[in-house]
Short mmCIF file of C-alpha atoms and ligand atoms in Angstrom, two decimals:
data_model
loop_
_atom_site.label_atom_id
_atom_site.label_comp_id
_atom_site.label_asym_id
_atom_site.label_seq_id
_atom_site.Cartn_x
_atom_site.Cartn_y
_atom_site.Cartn_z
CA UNK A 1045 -24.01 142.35 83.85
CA UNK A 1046 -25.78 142.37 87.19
CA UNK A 1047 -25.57 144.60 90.23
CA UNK A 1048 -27.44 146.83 92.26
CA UNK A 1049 -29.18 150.18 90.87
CA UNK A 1050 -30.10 151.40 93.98
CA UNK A 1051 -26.78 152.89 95.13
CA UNK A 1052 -24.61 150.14 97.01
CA UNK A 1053 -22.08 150.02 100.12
CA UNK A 1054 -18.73 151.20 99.39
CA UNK A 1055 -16.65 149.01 99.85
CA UNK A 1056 -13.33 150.23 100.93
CA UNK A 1057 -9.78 147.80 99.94
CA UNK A 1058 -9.10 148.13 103.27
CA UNK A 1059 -11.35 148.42 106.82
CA UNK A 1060 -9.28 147.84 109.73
CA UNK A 1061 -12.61 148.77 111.48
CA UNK A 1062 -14.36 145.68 110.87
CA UNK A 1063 -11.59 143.47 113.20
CA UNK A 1064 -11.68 146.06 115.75
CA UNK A 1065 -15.35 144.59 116.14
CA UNK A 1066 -14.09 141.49 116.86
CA UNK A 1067 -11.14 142.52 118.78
CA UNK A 1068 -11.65 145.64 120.65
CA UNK A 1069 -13.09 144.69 123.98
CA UNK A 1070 -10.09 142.39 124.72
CA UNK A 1071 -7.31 145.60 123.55
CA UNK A 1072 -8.83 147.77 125.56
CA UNK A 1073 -9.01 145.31 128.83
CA UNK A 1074 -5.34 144.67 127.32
CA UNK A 1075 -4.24 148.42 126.74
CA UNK A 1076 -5.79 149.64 129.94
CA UNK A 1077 -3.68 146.83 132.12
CA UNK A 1078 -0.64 147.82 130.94
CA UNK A 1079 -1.73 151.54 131.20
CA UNK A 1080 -2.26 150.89 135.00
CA UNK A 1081 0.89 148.45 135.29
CA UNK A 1082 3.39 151.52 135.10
CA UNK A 1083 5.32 149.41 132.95
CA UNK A 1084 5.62 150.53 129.44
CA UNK A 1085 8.92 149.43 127.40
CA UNK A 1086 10.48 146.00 126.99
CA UNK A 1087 8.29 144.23 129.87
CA UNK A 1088 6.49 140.90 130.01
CA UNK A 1089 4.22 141.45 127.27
CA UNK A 1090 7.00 142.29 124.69
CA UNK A 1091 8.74 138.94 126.20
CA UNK A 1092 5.76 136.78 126.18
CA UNK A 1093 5.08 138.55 122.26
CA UNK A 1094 8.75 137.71 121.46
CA UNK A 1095 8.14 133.60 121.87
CA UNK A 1096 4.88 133.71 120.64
CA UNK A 1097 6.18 135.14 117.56
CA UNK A 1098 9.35 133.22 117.14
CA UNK A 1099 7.42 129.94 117.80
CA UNK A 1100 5.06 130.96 114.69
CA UNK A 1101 7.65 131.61 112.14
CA UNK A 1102 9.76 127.75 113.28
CA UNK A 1103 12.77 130.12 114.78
CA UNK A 1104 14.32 130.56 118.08
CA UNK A 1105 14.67 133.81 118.62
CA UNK A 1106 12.36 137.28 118.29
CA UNK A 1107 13.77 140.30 119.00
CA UNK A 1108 11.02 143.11 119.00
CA UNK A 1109 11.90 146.68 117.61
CA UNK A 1110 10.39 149.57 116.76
CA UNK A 1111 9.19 148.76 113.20
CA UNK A 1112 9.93 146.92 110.04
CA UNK A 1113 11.81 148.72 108.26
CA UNK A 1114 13.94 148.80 111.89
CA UNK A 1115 13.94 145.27 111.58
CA UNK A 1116 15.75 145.80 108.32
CA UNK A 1117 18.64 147.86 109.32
CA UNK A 1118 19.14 146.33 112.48
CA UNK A 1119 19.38 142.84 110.76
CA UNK A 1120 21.58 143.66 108.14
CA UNK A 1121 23.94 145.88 111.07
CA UNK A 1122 23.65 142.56 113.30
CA UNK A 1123 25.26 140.64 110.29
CA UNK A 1124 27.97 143.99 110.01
CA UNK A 1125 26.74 144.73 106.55
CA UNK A 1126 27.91 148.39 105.83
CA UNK A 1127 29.79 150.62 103.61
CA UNK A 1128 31.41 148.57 100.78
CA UNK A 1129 29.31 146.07 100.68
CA UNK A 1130 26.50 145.39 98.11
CA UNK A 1131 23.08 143.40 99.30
CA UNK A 1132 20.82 141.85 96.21
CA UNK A 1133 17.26 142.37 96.26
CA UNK A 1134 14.38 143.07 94.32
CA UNK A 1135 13.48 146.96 92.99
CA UNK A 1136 9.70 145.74 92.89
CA UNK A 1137 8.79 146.64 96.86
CA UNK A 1138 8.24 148.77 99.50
CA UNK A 1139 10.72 151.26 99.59
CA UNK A 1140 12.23 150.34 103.10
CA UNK A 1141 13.81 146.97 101.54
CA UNK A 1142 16.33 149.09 99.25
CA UNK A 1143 16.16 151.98 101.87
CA UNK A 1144 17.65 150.19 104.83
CA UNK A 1145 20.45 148.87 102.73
CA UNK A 1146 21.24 152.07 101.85
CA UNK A 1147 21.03 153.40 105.03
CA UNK A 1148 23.58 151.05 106.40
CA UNK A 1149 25.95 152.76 104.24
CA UNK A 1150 25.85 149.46 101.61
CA UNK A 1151 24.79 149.03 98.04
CA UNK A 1152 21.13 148.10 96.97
CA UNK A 1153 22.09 145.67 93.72
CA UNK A 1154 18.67 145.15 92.26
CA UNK A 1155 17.44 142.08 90.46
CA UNK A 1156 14.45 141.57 88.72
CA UNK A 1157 11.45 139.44 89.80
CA UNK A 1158 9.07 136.73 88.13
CA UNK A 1159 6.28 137.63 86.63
CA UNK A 1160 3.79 135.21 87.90
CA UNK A 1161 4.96 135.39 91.54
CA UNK A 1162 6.13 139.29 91.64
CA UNK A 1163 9.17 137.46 93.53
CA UNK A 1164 12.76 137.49 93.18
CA UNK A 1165 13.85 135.46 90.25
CA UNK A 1166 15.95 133.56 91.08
CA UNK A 1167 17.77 132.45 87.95
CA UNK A 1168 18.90 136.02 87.82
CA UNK A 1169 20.56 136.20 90.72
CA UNK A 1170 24.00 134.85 90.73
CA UNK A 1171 24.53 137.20 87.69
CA UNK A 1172 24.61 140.16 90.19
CA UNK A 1173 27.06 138.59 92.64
CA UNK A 1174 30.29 140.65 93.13
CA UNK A 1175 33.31 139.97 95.19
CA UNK A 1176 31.48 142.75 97.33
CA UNK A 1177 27.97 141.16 97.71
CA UNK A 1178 27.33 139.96 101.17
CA UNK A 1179 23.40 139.12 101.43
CA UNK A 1180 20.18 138.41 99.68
CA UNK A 1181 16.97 140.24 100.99
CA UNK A 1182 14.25 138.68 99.27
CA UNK A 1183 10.82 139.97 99.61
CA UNK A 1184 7.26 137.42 100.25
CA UNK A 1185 5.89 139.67 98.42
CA UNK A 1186 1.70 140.39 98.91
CA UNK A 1187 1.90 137.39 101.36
CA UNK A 1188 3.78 134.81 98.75
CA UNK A 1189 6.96 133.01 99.92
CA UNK A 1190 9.83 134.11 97.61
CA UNK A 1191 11.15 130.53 95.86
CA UNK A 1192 13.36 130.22 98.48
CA UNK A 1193 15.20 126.84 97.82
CA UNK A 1194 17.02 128.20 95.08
CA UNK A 1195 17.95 131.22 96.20
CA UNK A 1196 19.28 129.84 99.49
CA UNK A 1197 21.36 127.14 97.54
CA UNK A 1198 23.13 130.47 95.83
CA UNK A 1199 23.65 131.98 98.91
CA UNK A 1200 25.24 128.73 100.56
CA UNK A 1201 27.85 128.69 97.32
CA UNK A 1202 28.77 132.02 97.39
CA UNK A 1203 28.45 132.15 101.32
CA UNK A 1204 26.07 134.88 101.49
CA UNK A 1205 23.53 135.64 104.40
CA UNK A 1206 20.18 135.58 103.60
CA UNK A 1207 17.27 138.16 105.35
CA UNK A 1208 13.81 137.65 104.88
CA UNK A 1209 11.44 140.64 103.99
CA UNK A 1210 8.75 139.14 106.06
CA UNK A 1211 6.88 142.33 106.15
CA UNK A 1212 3.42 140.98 104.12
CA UNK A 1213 3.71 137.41 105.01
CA UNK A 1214 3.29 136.23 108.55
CA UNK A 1215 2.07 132.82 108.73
CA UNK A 1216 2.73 131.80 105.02
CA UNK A 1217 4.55 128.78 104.17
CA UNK A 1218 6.89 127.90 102.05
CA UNK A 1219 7.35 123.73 101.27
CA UNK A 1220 6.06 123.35 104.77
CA UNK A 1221 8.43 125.66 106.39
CA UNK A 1222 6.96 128.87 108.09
CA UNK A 1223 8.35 132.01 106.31
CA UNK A 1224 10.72 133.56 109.02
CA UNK A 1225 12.85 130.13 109.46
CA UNK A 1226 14.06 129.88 106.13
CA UNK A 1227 16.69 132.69 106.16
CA UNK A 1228 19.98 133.46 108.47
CA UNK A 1229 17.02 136.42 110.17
CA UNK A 1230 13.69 137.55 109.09
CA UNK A 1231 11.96 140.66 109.24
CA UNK A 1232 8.33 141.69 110.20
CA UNK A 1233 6.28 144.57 109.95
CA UNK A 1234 3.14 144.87 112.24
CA UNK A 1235 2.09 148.21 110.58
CA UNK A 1236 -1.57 148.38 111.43
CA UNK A 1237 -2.67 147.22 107.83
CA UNK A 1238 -0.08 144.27 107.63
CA UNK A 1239 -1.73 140.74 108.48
CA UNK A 1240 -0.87 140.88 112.25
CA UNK A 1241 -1.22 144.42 112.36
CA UNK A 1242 -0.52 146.73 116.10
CA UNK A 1243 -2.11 149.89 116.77
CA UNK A 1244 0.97 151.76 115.47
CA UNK A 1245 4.50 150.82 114.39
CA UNK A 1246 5.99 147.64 115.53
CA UNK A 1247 8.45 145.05 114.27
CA UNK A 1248 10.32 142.18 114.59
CA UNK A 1249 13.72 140.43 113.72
CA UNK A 1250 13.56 136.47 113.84
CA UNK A 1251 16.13 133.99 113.56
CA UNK A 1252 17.40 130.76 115.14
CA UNK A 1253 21.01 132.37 115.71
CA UNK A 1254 22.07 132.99 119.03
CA UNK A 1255 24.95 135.50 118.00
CA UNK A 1256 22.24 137.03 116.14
CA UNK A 1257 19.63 137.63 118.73
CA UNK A 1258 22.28 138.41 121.12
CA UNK A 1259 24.00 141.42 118.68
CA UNK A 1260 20.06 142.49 117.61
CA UNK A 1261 18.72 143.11 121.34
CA UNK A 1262 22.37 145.15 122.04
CA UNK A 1263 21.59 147.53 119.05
CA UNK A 1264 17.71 147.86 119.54
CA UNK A 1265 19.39 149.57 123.08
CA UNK A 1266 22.06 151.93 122.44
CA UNK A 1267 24.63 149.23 122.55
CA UNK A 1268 24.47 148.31 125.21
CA UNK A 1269 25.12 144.79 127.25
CA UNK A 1270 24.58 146.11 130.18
CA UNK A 1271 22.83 149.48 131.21
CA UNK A 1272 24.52 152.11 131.10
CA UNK A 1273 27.47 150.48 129.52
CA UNK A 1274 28.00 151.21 125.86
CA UNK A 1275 30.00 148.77 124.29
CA UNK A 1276 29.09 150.15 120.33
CA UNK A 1277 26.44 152.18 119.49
CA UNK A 1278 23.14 151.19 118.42
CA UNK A 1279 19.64 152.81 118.17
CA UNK A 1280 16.70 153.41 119.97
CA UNK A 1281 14.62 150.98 118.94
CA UNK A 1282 12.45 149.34 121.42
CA UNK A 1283 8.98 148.17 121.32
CA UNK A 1284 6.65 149.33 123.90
CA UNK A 1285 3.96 147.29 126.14
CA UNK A 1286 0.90 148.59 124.73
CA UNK A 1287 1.68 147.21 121.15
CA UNK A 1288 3.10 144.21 122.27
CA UNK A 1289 -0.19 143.71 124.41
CA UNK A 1290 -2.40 144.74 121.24
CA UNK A 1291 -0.20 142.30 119.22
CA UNK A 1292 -0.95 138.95 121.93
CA UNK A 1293 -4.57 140.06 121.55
CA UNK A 1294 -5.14 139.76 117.72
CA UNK A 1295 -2.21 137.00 117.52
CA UNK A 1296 -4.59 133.82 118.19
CA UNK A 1297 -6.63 134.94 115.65
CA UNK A 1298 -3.53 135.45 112.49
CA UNK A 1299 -4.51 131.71 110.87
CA UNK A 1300 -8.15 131.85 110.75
CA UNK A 1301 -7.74 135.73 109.75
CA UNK A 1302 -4.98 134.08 107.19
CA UNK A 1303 -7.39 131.32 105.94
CA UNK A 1304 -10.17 133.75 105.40
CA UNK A 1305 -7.87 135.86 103.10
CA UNK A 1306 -7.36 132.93 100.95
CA UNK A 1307 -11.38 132.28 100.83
CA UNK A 1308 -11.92 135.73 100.06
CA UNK A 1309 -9.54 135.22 97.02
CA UNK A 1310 -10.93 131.68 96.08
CA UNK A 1311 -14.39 133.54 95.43
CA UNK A 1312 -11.94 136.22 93.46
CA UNK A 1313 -10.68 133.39 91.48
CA UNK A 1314 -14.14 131.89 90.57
CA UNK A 1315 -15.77 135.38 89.36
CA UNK A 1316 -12.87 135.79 87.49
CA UNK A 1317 -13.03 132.83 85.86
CA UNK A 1318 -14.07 133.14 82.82
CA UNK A 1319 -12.09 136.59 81.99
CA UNK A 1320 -8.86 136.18 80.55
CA UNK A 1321 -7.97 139.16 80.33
CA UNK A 1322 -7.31 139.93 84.13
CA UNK A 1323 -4.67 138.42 85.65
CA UNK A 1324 -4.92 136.70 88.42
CA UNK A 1325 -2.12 136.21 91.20
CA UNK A 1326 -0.22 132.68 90.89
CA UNK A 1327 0.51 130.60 93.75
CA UNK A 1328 3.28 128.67 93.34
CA UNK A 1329 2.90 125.07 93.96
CA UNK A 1330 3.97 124.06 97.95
CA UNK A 1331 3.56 127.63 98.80
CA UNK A 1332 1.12 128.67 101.55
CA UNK A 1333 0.08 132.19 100.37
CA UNK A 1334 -1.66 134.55 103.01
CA UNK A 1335 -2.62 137.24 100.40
CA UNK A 1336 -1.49 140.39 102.01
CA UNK A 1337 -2.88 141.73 99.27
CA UNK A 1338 -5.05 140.41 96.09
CA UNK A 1339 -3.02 141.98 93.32
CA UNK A 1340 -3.98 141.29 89.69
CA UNK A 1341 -3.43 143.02 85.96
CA UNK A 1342 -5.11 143.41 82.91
CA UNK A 1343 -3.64 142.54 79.62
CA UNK A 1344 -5.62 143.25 77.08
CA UNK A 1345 -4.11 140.90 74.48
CA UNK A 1346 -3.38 140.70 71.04
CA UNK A 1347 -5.78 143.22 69.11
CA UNK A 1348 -7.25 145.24 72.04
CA UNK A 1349 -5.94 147.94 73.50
CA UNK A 1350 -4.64 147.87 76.95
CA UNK A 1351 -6.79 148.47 79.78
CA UNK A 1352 -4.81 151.32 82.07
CA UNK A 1353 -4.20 150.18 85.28
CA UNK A 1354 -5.45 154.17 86.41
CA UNK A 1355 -8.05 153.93 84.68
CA UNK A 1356 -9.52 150.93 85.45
CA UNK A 1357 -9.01 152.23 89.34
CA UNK A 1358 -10.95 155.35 88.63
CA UNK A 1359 -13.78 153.26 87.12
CA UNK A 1360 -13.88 151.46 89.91
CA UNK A 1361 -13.80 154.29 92.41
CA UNK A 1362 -16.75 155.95 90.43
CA UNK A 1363 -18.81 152.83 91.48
CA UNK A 1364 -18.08 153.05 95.27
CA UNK A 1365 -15.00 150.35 94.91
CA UNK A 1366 -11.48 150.86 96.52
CA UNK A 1367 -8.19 149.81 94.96
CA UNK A 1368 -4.76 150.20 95.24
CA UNK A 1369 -1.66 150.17 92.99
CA UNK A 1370 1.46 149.06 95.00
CA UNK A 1371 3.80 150.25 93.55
CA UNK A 1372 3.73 152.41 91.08
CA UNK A 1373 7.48 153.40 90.23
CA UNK A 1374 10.32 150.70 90.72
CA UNK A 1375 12.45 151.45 93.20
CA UNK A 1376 15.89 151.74 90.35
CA UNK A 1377 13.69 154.60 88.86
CA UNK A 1378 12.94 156.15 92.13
CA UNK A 1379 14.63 159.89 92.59
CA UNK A 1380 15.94 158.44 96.02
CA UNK A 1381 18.06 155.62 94.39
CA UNK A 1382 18.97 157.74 91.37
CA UNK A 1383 22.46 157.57 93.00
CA UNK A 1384 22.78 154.01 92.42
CA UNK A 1385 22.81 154.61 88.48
CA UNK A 1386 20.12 152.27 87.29
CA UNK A 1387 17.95 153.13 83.77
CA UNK A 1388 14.23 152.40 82.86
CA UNK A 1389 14.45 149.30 80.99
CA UNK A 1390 17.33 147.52 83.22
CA UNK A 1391 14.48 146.07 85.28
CA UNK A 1392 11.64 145.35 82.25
CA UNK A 1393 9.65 142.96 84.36
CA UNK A 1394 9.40 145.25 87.68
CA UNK A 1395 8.34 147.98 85.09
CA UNK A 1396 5.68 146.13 83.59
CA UNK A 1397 4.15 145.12 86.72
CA UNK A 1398 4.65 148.88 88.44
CA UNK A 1399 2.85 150.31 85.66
CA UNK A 1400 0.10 147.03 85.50
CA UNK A 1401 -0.41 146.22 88.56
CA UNK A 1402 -3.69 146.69 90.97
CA UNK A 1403 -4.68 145.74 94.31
CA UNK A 1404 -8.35 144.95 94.84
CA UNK A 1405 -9.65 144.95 98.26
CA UNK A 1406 -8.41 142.02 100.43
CA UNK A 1407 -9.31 141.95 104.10
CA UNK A 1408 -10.65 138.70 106.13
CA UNK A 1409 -14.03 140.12 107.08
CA UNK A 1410 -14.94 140.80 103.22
CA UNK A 1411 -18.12 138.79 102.32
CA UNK A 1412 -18.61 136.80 99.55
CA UNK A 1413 -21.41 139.52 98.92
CA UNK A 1414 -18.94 142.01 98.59
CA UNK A 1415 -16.21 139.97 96.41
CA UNK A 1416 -18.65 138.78 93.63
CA UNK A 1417 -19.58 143.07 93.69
CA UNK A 1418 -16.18 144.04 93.25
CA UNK A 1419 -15.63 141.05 90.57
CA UNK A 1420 -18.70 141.81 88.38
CA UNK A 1421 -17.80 145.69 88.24
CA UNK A 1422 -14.69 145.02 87.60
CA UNK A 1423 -15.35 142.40 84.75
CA UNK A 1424 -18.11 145.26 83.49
CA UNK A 1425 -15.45 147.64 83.23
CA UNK A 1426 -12.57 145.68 81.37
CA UNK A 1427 -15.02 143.97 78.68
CA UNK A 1428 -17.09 147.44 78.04
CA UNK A 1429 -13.08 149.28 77.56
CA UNK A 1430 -12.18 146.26 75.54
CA UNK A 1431 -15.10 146.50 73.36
CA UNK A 1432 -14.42 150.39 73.07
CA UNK A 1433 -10.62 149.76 72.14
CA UNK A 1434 -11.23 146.62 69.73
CA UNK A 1435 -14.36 148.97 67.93
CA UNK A 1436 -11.61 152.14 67.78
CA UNK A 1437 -8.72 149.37 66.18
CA UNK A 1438 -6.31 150.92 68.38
CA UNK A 1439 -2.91 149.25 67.44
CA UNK A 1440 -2.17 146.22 69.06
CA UNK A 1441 -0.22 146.24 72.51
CA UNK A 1442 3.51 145.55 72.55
CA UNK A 1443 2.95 143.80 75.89
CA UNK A 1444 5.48 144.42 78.33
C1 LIG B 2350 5.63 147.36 105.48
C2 LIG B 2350 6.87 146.93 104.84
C3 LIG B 2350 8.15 147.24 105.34
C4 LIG B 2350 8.39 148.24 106.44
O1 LIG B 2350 7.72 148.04 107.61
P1 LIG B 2350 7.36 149.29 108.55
O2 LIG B 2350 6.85 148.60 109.78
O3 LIG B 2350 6.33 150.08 107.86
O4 LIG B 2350 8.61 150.04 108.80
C5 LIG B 2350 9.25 146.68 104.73
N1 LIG B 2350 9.13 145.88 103.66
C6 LIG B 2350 7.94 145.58 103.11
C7 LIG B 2350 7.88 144.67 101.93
C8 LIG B 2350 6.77 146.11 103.68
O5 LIG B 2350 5.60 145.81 103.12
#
């Protein structure tokens, strides 16, 4: 195995430093114009921001709020999901999928996910339906469209609204369709490390419903119609003119940012080639994956021990190499969702992948330099630890 002795660049699995390069002159003639325009909440840039955005994802309407996981509660209040009611989605995601469902006073149901895609399976889900369910939140998880076809045709039979996590996958597609028009409303997070990402928290709830966007801008506002006139209550949850102006400036730039992503993982996929035992991330056929995140594991296979996921990390830190494990506990075995009564073992696939599963570093301005790096360390580290555990006959793995 090849690389540098003489002690190499770090490379971080994340530099949000190396688009500011490319960006930053335009924010800050951006950021200063709005500073000077007095104007700082709701104005033309969060309007012009709000088109722009519902144009991309196919829909009619954007209604900007304060973040995603905002754009979660607010969707599911907009379609008067609440107490008694249960919402299926997956327990292998961000917290704030489960956590706004629960915060709306309704019941996460979880359901397990694929293991190729890390998606919501959807063969599983009519299984959880109950006279009380009343949506579907499926994730795109890493920047992969859930398979939404079938999970929309269950949704249509048992008349159930469905709400895109859109969170990691701006710009993906799914059978041609942008993610974002596929669902009754979608949701997106522009956390600064999400693929369109603002200088701070922002978010956004699309759909092509007018009652929708109509109820969604009334709760982002306190409920209100008209000023001053509360007609329910609602939230603060506005979006302010300086992210919406960093948001316009970095917009333009989401596809070729998107298409570099899937470069950076082509040259992944090549170095990789010709080691089994890492897994690489599956793209489903028709499915236009923007690879939030480059997320593989290692299975050691039958009569090797298993590589650990932390340890393989820690290898790689030691040689200058960031990675990142998201997630590492399932959300039905997370102390805030005890309530909901779940077991290990009722999700088996969510808890292989949680304790499998690592994120190498993924960001458009990664060079093919830097890829084939990470790759050959990485392949050095799994076949050395697979020699180790084949020469100590450690019992074979039980897989998952
Ligand atoms: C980031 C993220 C959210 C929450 O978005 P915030 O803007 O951080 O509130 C929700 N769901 C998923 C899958 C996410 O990745």
């Amino acid at each position: 195995m090849s690389f540098p002795k003489d002690k190499p660049q770090q490379i971080s699995v994340l530099d949000l430093k190396e688009q500011y390069k490319q960006v930053g002159a335009q924010i800050e003639e951006s950021v200063l114009a709005v500073l000077r325009s007095g104007n700082y909440i709701l104005g033309q840039n969060v309007a012009r921001l709000e088109e722009a955005v519902a144009q991309l994802c196919g829909a009619k309407y954007a209604v900007a709020v304060a973040n995603g996981t905002d754009a979660l509660i607010l969707a599911l209040w907009a379609a008067n999901i609440g107490p008694g009611d249960e919402v299926i989605t997956p327990p292998f995601t961000f917290a704030a999928t489960a956590e706004a469902i629960a915060l709306r006073g309704a019941r996460a149901v979880f359901v397990d996910v694929d293991p190729a895609t890390f998606n919501l399976d959807p063969s599983l889900v009519e299984a959880a339906i109950t006279p009380r369910t009343k949506a579907i939140i499926p994730v795109h998880l890493y920047g992969q469209p859930a398979d939404m076809d079938p999970i929309l045709a269950i949704a249509d039979r048992w008349g159930l609204k469905v709400i895109e996590d859109n969170a990691q996958a701006i710009g993906a597609t799914y059978k041609g369709r942008p993610t974002g028009s596929l669902g009754d409303m979608s949701c997106i997070s522009f956390y600064p490390t999400k693929n369109l990402g603002a200088a701070g928290d922002a978010g956004m709830v699309v759909t092509s419903d007018d009652a929708l966007s109509q109820r969604l801008k009334v709760l982002r506002a306190h409920g209100c119609r008209k000023r001053y006139y509360h007609d329910e209550l609602g939230v603060n949850s506005r979006l302010d003119e300086i992210q919406a102006a960093v948001l316009l400036v970095k917009l333009p730039h989401l596809s070729a940012w998107n298409e570099r992503r899937n470069q950076v993982a082509r040259w992944y996929a090549r170095a990789f080639k010709n080691s089994p035992q890492i897994v690489l991330p599956q793209p489903m056929l028709h499915t236009g994956h923007v690879f939030h995140q480059y997320t593989i594991r290692i299975d050691g296979g039958p009569g090797c021990s298993p590589v650990s996921r932390d340890e393989v990390m820690s290898q790689l830190s030691l040689r200058g190499i960031g990675s990142m494990c998201y997630y590492p506990v399932p959300l039905h075995l997370q102390t805030a969702f005890s309530a909901l009564g779940y077991r290990r073992g009722d999700f088996p696939v969510s808890e292989m992948l949680a304790r499998d599963v690592l994120s190498l570093p993924m960001y458009p301005e990664l060079t093919e330099e830097q890829v084939n790096r990470v790759a050959s360390n990485l392949n050095d580290i799994v076949s050395s630890r697979l020699a180790a555990g084949a020469m100590a006959e450690i019992p074979l793995s039980t897989g998952m």
